[in-house]
Amino acid sequence: MIGVSFLRRRLHPPRSLRGRLLAVSLLILSGLLLLIGVLQYILMRNFLYTSRAEAMHAQIRSVPREFYSGLAEGREGSIAPPFPGAAAAGPQDGPVPGSSGADAGGGNPVGAVSDNGSEASGQADGGGGPGVIWGEGRRPLLLDAHTMIALYRTDGTFTDLQAETADEASAPRMTDEEYNELLAHPVYRVTRDYKLLTAEDGTEHLAVFMILGRPYHPTGILQMTTDTASLHSVIMSQLLIYAALSAAALLGGSLLYLPALRRTLVPLSNMGRTAQVIDAGNLDVRFLASQGQTEIDQLSHSFNAMLERLETSFQSEREAKEQMRRFAADASHELRTPLTSIHGFLEVLLRGAAENKEQLYHALRSMHGESKRINKLVEDLLLLSRMDGAPQLHAKELRLDEVIGEMRPQLEMLAGDREFVFDISCGISGFYDPDKIKQVVLNLFQNAVQYTDPKTGKVTVSLQPIGSRAELTVQDNGIGIPAEHISHVFDRFYRSDPSRARRYGGSGLGLSISKSIIEAHGGEIGVTSAPGKGTVFRVILPCLQALAKNQ
């Protein structure tokens, strides 16, 4: 168990990405080299065996017919003695006819079998030359070293011809069934295939065959075999060279690949260092967007987009918390002012002012006004709460121009001595809640009146069609809104001029309520203003029909 645990711990994959990439790359490369080595062994073995078989085919065809014809026909003593003078030939006589110079100077002693089976020796200088088989009246038959010839006849007789030559090994033999199978499907003279045979001593031999006799009437099979040890030696030497080169390639590749891999992973390391310094306090930090690698750049872009969303979310959360804090403070302030006023009047009355009717009625009227203000504030807060949750509109199909037209007398009264322009296009219809639409128009109009001079002021209410939508505008020539306040005019309890709004009884919720109502109708509301030039509130509402006919 200890050994298994140690081995498992030693074989555990590296934890670093660089180490894993290197290990995986080397493993894949080793597998490919091993596969190439196996394929090389198979292809080289097949190539060498095929080449050797083709050479043996050519050699077996060169065996004289007189050498095997008698044995193939069942006659004894068919192996003839050497041609005259061969036995007496010596080194001074020169090379044997039909042999090479190397055979004459360094060949093995050669022999042949005569009619009575005796051996006739040739003369050579010694060494390791090819075996020589003699033919009657012919020059010696030269064979490659470790090449043996045998004859199989159709009656099942197997004659090892090479055993009577200089080679000490005996020719391997197949089973009679295998020889008969070759005889049953004869090919003229020579078969093109080879077989691998195992000799009695366990060595492997490459065998080729030549069918003897007339076509489709064979009398036997001439078999030529050679030991495959030399071929295996060539193959193994090539494989050893390949293995050495592969090991050198793996070592050199790892030494070259590791620095390249380190440089390749530099952008990823940079991203890791950048990610370590990012927290909730510095979400404005960004990853490098261009590092020269497409995948890393895409990852950096995705992380930067995520950081932007997180920063926006945190900013929105902070703004929401700040808005809630400001809302609670403003609501408390708005409620505290009338409550303090009511509390003060009650203290005055308790101190005896109630006996004075004039002071009593003055206090009661003041408390009544403050209570109305509190009631209005609470109603506005409840309305905003309902609009923020699930706004409930009692919408029905109606004429928008008629709804706003019904408010004209009330708007004229609120305008007072200010110039009032009422420009309404009739025929605009859609699904609206009439009470909520009137509340929006009233809030916008009151806001325009508050910030417009009572004598020289001008307020314009306009309703015009814009394609498939209706545009309602309330414009004034008042003091305007400073640029830094425009983005906050729809915030709750926000006043660009608190003293003026409080003087008119405003709580700072009118524009917030108007925005919630318009958005509940599927519309939009916006404001444009310039200090000293006036303000324009623009409301866009969907409509079913818009006919441009001025009222």
XYZ file of C-alpha atoms in Angstrom:
551
model
C 0.000 0.000 0.000
C 2.885 2.336 0.810
C 4.469 1.640 -2.572
C 1.187 2.278 -4.413
C 0.646 5.543 -2.557
C 4.204 6.643 -3.302
C 3.821 5.781 -6.989
C 0.489 7.580 -7.195
C 2.006 10.619 -5.521
C 4.960 10.543 -7.872
C 2.746 10.186 -10.944
C 0.362 12.949 -9.880
C 0.030 15.490 -12.706
C 1.743 18.855 -12.154
C -0.429 21.547 -10.654
C 0.854 24.410 -12.798
C -0.675 25.000 -16.213
C 2.790 25.285 -17.730
C 3.821 21.915 -16.301
C 0.622 20.256 -17.454
C 0.903 21.656 -20.965
C 4.511 20.474 -21.157
C 3.636 17.023 -19.798
C 0.660 16.626 -22.121
C 2.668 17.832 -25.117
C 5.523 15.430 -24.374
C 3.057 12.606 -23.787
C 1.327 13.236 -27.115
C 4.672 13.567 -28.907
C 5.912 10.346 -27.298
C 2.763 8.564 -28.393
C 3.173 9.830 -31.936
C 6.831 8.806 -32.023
C 5.920 5.376 -30.639
C 3.213 4.985 -33.273
C 5.657 6.034 -35.981
C 8.175 3.535 -34.611
C 5.627 0.698 -34.696
C 4.593 1.625 -38.233
C 8.241 1.894 -39.236
C 8.922 -1.569 -37.834
C 5.963 -3.064 -39.693
C 6.733 -1.316 -42.973
C 10.483 -1.962 -42.782
C 9.956 -5.601 -41.871
C 7.517 -6.080 -44.739
C 9.835 -4.238 -47.125
C 12.934 -6.238 -46.166
C 11.083 -9.537 -46.197
C 9.500 -8.749 -49.569
C 12.827 -7.623 -51.049
C 14.564 -10.718 -49.729
C 11.770 -12.925 -51.083
C 12.054 -11.328 -54.539
C 15.805 -11.956 -54.516
C 15.217 -15.574 -53.467
C 12.610 -15.941 -56.229
C 15.202 -14.882 -58.776
C 17.753 -17.224 -57.205
C 15.473 -20.261 -57.076
C 14.685 -19.793 -60.745
C 18.432 -20.022 -61.476
C 18.701 -23.543 -60.014
C 19.444 -25.894 -62.988
C 16.645 -28.231 -63.903
C 19.065 -31.181 -63.945
C 19.674 -30.598 -60.239
C 16.188 -31.510 -59.108
C 14.465 -33.160 -62.046
C 15.515 -36.701 -61.106
C 14.448 -36.330 -57.481
C 11.196 -34.698 -58.492
C 10.416 -37.682 -60.735
C 11.395 -40.176 -58.046
C 14.780 -41.313 -59.505
C 17.658 -41.936 -57.118
C 21.168 -40.676 -57.566
C 20.199 -37.685 -59.628
C 22.679 -35.319 -58.014
C 25.618 -35.479 -60.430
C 29.300 -35.151 -59.585
C 31.134 -31.973 -60.409
C 32.458 -31.324 -63.859
C 35.886 -32.860 -64.591
C 38.821 -31.258 -62.826
C 36.793 -29.525 -60.212
C 37.986 -31.740 -57.386
C 41.601 -31.172 -58.290
C 41.315 -27.462 -58.495
C 43.507 -25.616 -56.035
C 44.343 -22.089 -55.143
C 46.908 -21.959 -57.933
C 44.286 -22.901 -60.499
C 42.346 -19.620 -60.091
C 38.730 -19.191 -59.198
C 36.159 -21.832 -59.777
C 34.166 -21.245 -62.953
C 30.980 -19.384 -62.191
C 32.250 -18.046 -58.861
C 33.409 -14.559 -57.951
C 36.855 -13.545 -56.957
C 35.787 -13.282 -53.355
C 34.504 -16.850 -53.497
C 37.785 -18.080 -54.873
C 39.873 -16.384 -52.242
C 37.715 -16.581 -49.159
C 34.831 -19.028 -49.645
C 33.882 -21.940 -47.490
C 34.717 -25.445 -48.618
C 31.972 -26.553 -50.886
C 30.653 -29.987 -51.623
C 28.304 -31.925 -53.856
C 26.713 -35.309 -53.751
C 27.533 -37.856 -56.473
C 25.354 -40.668 -57.765
C 26.376 -42.933 -54.945
C 25.900 -40.192 -52.350
C 29.613 -39.545 -51.689
C 30.814 -36.026 -51.079
C 33.061 -34.280 -53.565
C 35.020 -31.465 -52.023
C 36.015 -28.278 -53.753
C 39.085 -26.250 -52.876
C 38.855 -22.791 -51.299
C 40.947 -20.668 -48.995
C 38.550 -20.744 -46.060
C 36.239 -18.066 -44.744
C 32.501 -17.549 -44.855
C 31.390 -17.656 -48.462
C 28.126 -18.919 -49.903
C 27.250 -22.549 -50.239
C 27.897 -24.200 -53.657
C 25.800 -26.931 -55.227
C 27.157 -28.766 -58.195
C 25.236 -29.695 -61.275
C 26.109 -32.328 -63.850
C 28.382 -30.919 -66.540
C 27.652 -27.399 -65.227
C 29.514 -24.842 -63.237
C 28.826 -24.746 -59.445
C 25.521 -23.302 -58.245
C 26.266 -20.451 -55.819
C 23.801 -19.705 -52.996
C 23.752 -16.973 -50.347
C 24.992 -17.843 -46.889
C 22.471 -19.576 -44.633
C 20.295 -20.390 -47.668
C 18.917 -23.914 -47.866
C 17.078 -25.858 -50.545
C 14.662 -28.703 -50.018
C 12.372 -30.710 -52.274
C 8.889 -31.923 -51.450
C 7.340 -34.489 -53.787
C 3.695 -35.210 -54.274
C 4.060 -38.590 -52.554
C 4.954 -36.776 -49.304
C 8.721 -37.294 -49.490
C 10.743 -34.353 -48.154
C 14.401 -34.188 -49.226
C 16.698 -31.684 -47.536
C 19.199 -30.902 -50.311
C 21.039 -28.290 -48.366
C 22.018 -30.781 -45.652
C 24.530 -32.256 -48.118
C 26.190 -28.911 -48.744
C 28.507 -26.885 -46.565
C 25.627 -25.472 -44.416
C 25.232 -27.351 -41.168
C 21.623 -26.343 -40.510
C 18.722 -28.356 -41.800
C 15.930 -26.922 -43.882
C 12.657 -26.283 -42.018
C 9.664 -28.275 -43.081
C 5.971 -27.435 -43.186
C 3.188 -29.919 -42.665
C 1.995 -32.083 -45.523
C -1.321 -30.198 -45.481
C 0.446 -26.903 -46.149
C 2.486 -28.381 -49.005
C -0.618 -30.017 -50.478
C -2.428 -26.709 -50.265
C 0.318 -25.164 -52.385
C 0.096 -28.051 -54.841
C -3.686 -27.748 -55.008
C -3.421 -24.153 -56.203
C -0.313 -24.153 -58.369
C 1.135 -21.137 -60.012
C 3.328 -21.661 -63.021
C 6.885 -22.294 -61.932
C 7.158 -19.773 -59.071
C 4.776 -18.579 -56.373
C 4.966 -14.846 -55.676
C 4.337 -15.098 -51.918
C 6.604 -16.043 -49.094
C 6.058 -17.864 -45.850
C 7.687 -17.641 -42.447
C 8.701 -21.050 -41.111
C 10.063 -22.059 -37.733
C 12.939 -24.527 -37.756
C 13.501 -27.264 -35.202
C 16.002 -25.100 -33.347
C 13.393 -22.320 -33.010
C 14.895 -19.976 -35.584
C 12.672 -18.174 -38.055
C 13.176 -18.750 -41.771
C 11.877 -16.976 -44.847
C 10.717 -19.505 -47.456
C 9.847 -19.211 -51.136
C 8.591 -22.032 -53.333
C 8.675 -23.117 -56.973
C 6.142 -25.620 -58.282
C 7.742 -28.381 -60.364
C 6.121 -30.220 -63.231
C 3.678 -29.223 -65.877
C 0.974 -26.649 -65.210
C -1.836 -28.174 -63.178
C 0.114 -31.470 -63.009
C 2.790 -30.698 -60.400
C 5.309 -33.303 -59.356
C 6.745 -31.469 -56.404
C 7.747 -28.246 -54.760
C 11.228 -26.802 -54.653
C 11.653 -24.860 -51.386
C 14.327 -22.291 -50.688
C 14.699 -20.887 -47.151
C 16.994 -18.433 -45.431
C 17.467 -17.451 -41.805
C 15.818 -14.107 -40.934
C 18.299 -13.283 -38.166
C 20.234 -10.924 -40.432
C 17.023 -9.161 -41.422
C 16.021 -8.823 -37.777
C 19.449 -7.417 -37.021
C 18.986 -4.721 -39.679
C 15.517 -3.885 -38.392
C 16.623 -3.692 -34.750
C 19.628 -1.522 -35.589
C 17.332 0.894 -37.439
C 14.869 0.907 -34.552
C 17.644 1.588 -32.057
C 18.794 4.518 -34.176
C 15.207 5.756 -34.390
C 14.746 5.393 -30.608
C 17.936 7.343 -29.936
C 16.899 10.096 -32.341
C 13.385 10.187 -30.797
C 14.807 10.504 -27.272
C 17.097 13.289 -28.442
C 14.155 14.993 -30.144
C 12.045 14.761 -26.971
C 14.842 16.155 -24.830
C 15.669 18.939 -27.244
C 11.996 19.691 -27.792
C 11.338 19.974 -24.059
C 14.334 22.292 -23.605
C 13.128 24.513 -26.441
C 9.418 24.216 -25.689
C 9.627 25.182 -22.003
C 10.904 28.758 -22.589
C 8.444 29.227 -25.460
C 5.641 27.958 -23.224
C 6.726 30.314 -20.464
C 6.584 33.281 -22.835
C 3.224 32.131 -24.180
C 1.704 32.062 -20.685
C 2.963 35.542 -19.740
C -0.387 37.217 -20.670
C -2.238 34.730 -18.483
C 0.133 35.439 -15.608
C -0.472 39.162 -16.096
C -4.210 38.565 -15.858
C -3.694 36.631 -12.628
C -1.700 39.479 -11.074
C -4.316 42.006 -12.180
C -7.138 39.908 -10.743
C -5.382 39.797 -7.357
C -5.558 43.561 -6.933
C -9.229 43.914 -7.890
C -11.736 44.198 -5.065
C -14.925 46.083 -4.290
C -12.958 49.274 -3.709
C -11.211 49.459 -7.088
C -13.527 47.939 -9.649
C -12.261 50.497 -12.149
C -9.109 48.386 -12.741
C -9.170 46.685 -16.133
C -7.250 43.861 -17.773
C -5.036 44.581 -20.756
C -7.305 44.325 -23.766
C -4.603 43.567 -26.347
C -1.786 41.152 -25.474
C -1.184 39.587 -28.881
C -3.149 36.363 -28.284
C -6.693 36.100 -29.586
C -8.000 33.786 -26.863
C -6.390 35.803 -24.046
C -7.685 39.042 -25.572
C -11.197 37.602 -25.745
C -10.921 36.479 -22.125
C -9.682 39.932 -21.106
C -12.559 41.551 -22.969
C -15.055 39.273 -21.213
C -13.552 40.007 -17.803
C -13.541 43.736 -18.511
C -17.191 43.606 -19.521
C -17.972 41.686 -16.325
C -16.082 44.261 -14.263
C -18.021 47.038 -15.945
C -21.285 45.327 -15.064
C -20.115 44.773 -11.505
C -18.993 48.371 -11.218
C -22.333 49.546 -12.578
C -24.179 47.275 -10.157
C -22.121 48.469 -7.188
C -22.582 52.057 -8.288
C -26.326 51.525 -8.672
C -26.440 49.880 -5.260
C -24.551 52.758 -3.696
C -26.824 55.243 -5.423
C -29.885 53.280 -4.304
C -28.621 53.263 -0.719
C -27.825 56.935 -0.911
C -31.214 57.635 -2.463
C -32.943 55.611 0.237
C -30.998 57.445 2.924
C -31.840 60.770 1.341
C -35.460 59.702 0.896
C -35.756 58.732 4.546
C -34.134 62.004 5.613
C -36.311 64.082 3.275
C -39.492 62.267 4.261
C -38.640 62.719 7.927
C -37.934 66.394 7.307
C -41.161 66.886 5.346
C -43.186 65.219 8.061
C -41.337 66.883 10.926
C -42.058 70.418 9.719
C -45.906 70.213 9.841
C -45.833 68.045 12.949
C -43.620 70.589 14.700
C -45.994 73.336 13.641
C -49.033 71.435 14.935
C -47.196 70.617 18.157
C -46.335 74.311 18.669
C -49.912 75.455 18.151
C -51.149 72.836 20.591
C -48.722 74.070 23.245
C -49.926 77.627 22.712
C -53.525 76.536 23.081
C -52.751 74.579 26.238
C -51.164 77.667 27.770
C -54.477 79.519 27.589
C -54.701 80.738 24.028
C -57.807 78.612 23.629
C -59.691 81.228 25.696
C -59.016 83.780 22.990
C -61.269 82.952 20.059
C -59.140 84.809 17.535
C -55.980 82.912 18.561
C -57.952 79.690 18.757
C -59.296 79.976 15.226
C -55.884 81.040 13.881
C -54.258 78.016 15.506
C -56.956 75.669 14.241
C -56.674 76.970 10.691
C -52.879 76.567 10.769
C -53.127 73.035 12.150
C -55.729 72.195 9.528
C -53.418 73.385 6.772
C -50.486 71.419 8.171
C -52.642 68.309 8.509
C -53.687 68.644 4.872
C -50.032 68.931 3.954
C -49.212 65.772 5.920
C -52.146 63.962 4.335
C -51.003 65.016 0.856
C -47.463 63.866 1.555
C -48.631 60.489 2.836
C -50.911 60.027 -0.169
C -48.028 60.838 -2.538
C -45.772 58.357 -0.767
C -48.417 55.653 -0.942
C -48.955 56.382 -4.647
C -45.213 56.130 -5.328
C -45.073 52.868 -3.409
C -47.899 51.421 -5.489
C -46.344 52.648 -8.742
C -42.967 51.120 -7.828
C -44.547 47.764 -7.119
C -47.321 46.709 -9.484
C -48.885 49.867 -10.913
C -52.645 49.532 -11.203
C -54.036 51.682 -13.980
C -57.691 51.917 -14.830
C -56.903 52.359 -18.495
C -59.563 52.523 -21.166
C -59.751 53.681 -24.736
C -60.392 57.415 -24.877
C -59.479 60.615 -26.628
C -56.367 62.109 -25.068
C -57.119 65.561 -26.415
C -60.542 65.523 -24.734
C -59.043 64.520 -21.371
C -56.547 67.383 -21.463
C -59.176 69.743 -22.871
C -61.322 69.211 -19.773
C -58.487 70.676 -17.682
C -58.295 73.989 -19.544
C -60.402 76.038 -17.094
C -58.409 74.750 -14.109
C -55.104 75.454 -15.849
C -56.169 78.974 -16.770
C -57.044 79.649 -13.138
C -53.646 78.335 -11.961
C -51.841 80.440 -14.585
C -53.280 83.673 -13.120
C -51.870 86.736 -14.911
C -49.308 84.669 -16.825
C -49.713 84.227 -20.566
C -51.278 80.844 -21.216
C -51.095 79.046 -24.592
C -53.208 75.913 -25.132
C -52.322 74.088 -28.402
C -54.075 70.717 -28.610
C -54.505 68.508 -31.705
C -57.726 66.541 -31.653
C -58.267 62.948 -32.788
C -55.500 61.415 -30.664
C -56.834 58.287 -28.989
C -55.370 55.434 -26.992
C -55.603 53.436 -23.767
C -55.039 55.715 -20.779
C -56.049 56.198 -17.162
C -57.705 59.639 -17.337
C -57.178 60.508 -13.654
C -53.473 59.667 -13.801
C -53.005 61.631 -17.060
C -54.692 64.660 -15.484
C -52.415 64.325 -12.464
C -49.345 64.384 -14.701
C -50.539 67.478 -16.576
C -51.390 69.207 -13.306
C -47.993 68.409 -11.739
C -46.079 69.660 -14.771
C -48.212 72.786 -15.031
C -47.861 73.618 -11.322
C -44.105 73.168 -11.604
C -44.046 75.601 -14.554
C -46.155 78.141 -12.637
C -43.934 77.969 -9.542
C -40.791 78.897 -11.472
C -42.360 81.540 -13.766
C -42.819 85.229 -13.051
C -46.465 85.969 -12.132
C -46.662 88.958 -14.490
C -44.335 88.291 -17.443
C -44.426 84.517 -17.370
C -45.661 82.384 -20.230
C -46.750 78.745 -20.032
C -47.593 76.639 -23.099
C -49.382 73.279 -23.076
C -49.158 71.430 -26.402
C -50.323 68.021 -27.634
C -49.183 66.946 -31.105
C -48.950 63.590 -32.953
C -45.500 62.219 -33.855
C -45.916 59.193 -36.068
C -47.666 56.526 -34.014
C -47.083 58.358 -30.741
C -48.389 61.461 -29.045
C -46.159 64.225 -27.685
C -47.338 66.321 -24.728
C -45.145 69.340 -23.865
C -45.354 71.852 -21.018
C -43.075 74.815 -21.682
C -42.348 77.941 -19.651
C -40.043 80.957 -19.819
C -39.082 80.817 -16.152
C -35.771 80.781 -14.350
C -34.745 77.420 -15.805
C -32.841 74.573 -14.205
C -29.041 74.558 -13.814
C -27.263 71.828 -15.749
C -26.061 70.074 -12.587
C -29.646 69.667 -11.381
C -31.279 68.351 -14.573
C -30.291 64.724 -13.946
C -31.953 64.835 -10.504
C -35.233 66.608 -11.197
C -37.165 63.313 -11.171
C -35.619 62.156 -7.883
C -37.921 62.006 -4.892
C -37.954 65.064 -2.609
C -35.543 66.808 -4.919
C -35.901 70.571 -5.336
C -33.650 72.755 -7.407
C -34.982 75.745 -5.377
C -36.212 74.405 -1.992
C -37.401 77.761 -0.658
C -39.631 78.482 -3.654
C -41.107 74.961 -3.736
C -41.845 74.942 -0.026
C -43.524 78.320 -0.322
C -46.015 76.774 -2.770
C -46.546 73.711 -0.628
C -44.576 71.363 -2.837
C -43.069 68.219 -1.335
C -40.671 67.362 -4.154
C -42.639 64.240 -5.217
C -44.662 65.613 -8.125
C -42.127 64.947 -10.885
C -41.286 61.508 -9.453
C -44.980 60.608 -9.488
C -45.356 61.932 -13.042
C -42.439 59.830 -14.260
C -43.853 56.668 -12.636
C -47.281 57.274 -14.218
C -45.872 57.881 -17.696
C -43.643 54.797 -17.544
C -46.630 52.732 -16.387
C -48.404 53.837 -19.594
C -45.412 52.683 -21.668
C -44.250 56.213 -22.371
C -41.234 58.415 -21.713
C -40.681 61.753 -20.023
C -37.747 64.104 -20.331
C -36.693 67.662 -19.620
C -34.560 70.288 -21.345
C -33.726 73.583 -19.716
C -31.373 76.526 -19.792
C -30.952 78.963 -16.882
C -32.822 82.207 -17.558
C -34.536 80.837 -20.680
C -37.115 78.454 -19.299
C -37.832 74.743 -19.147
C -39.577 72.235 -21.418
C -41.026 68.978 -20.115
C -41.729 66.543 -22.951
C -43.962 63.464 -22.536
C -44.186 60.749 -25.224
C -47.201 58.400 -25.043
C -48.296 55.554 -27.327
C -51.571 56.084 -29.156
C -53.905 54.181 -31.438
C -54.837 57.038 -33.721
C -53.397 60.506 -34.227
C -55.174 62.999 -36.517
C -53.393 66.294 -36.881
C -56.396 68.628 -36.458
C -55.988 71.645 -34.291
C -58.769 72.350 -31.878
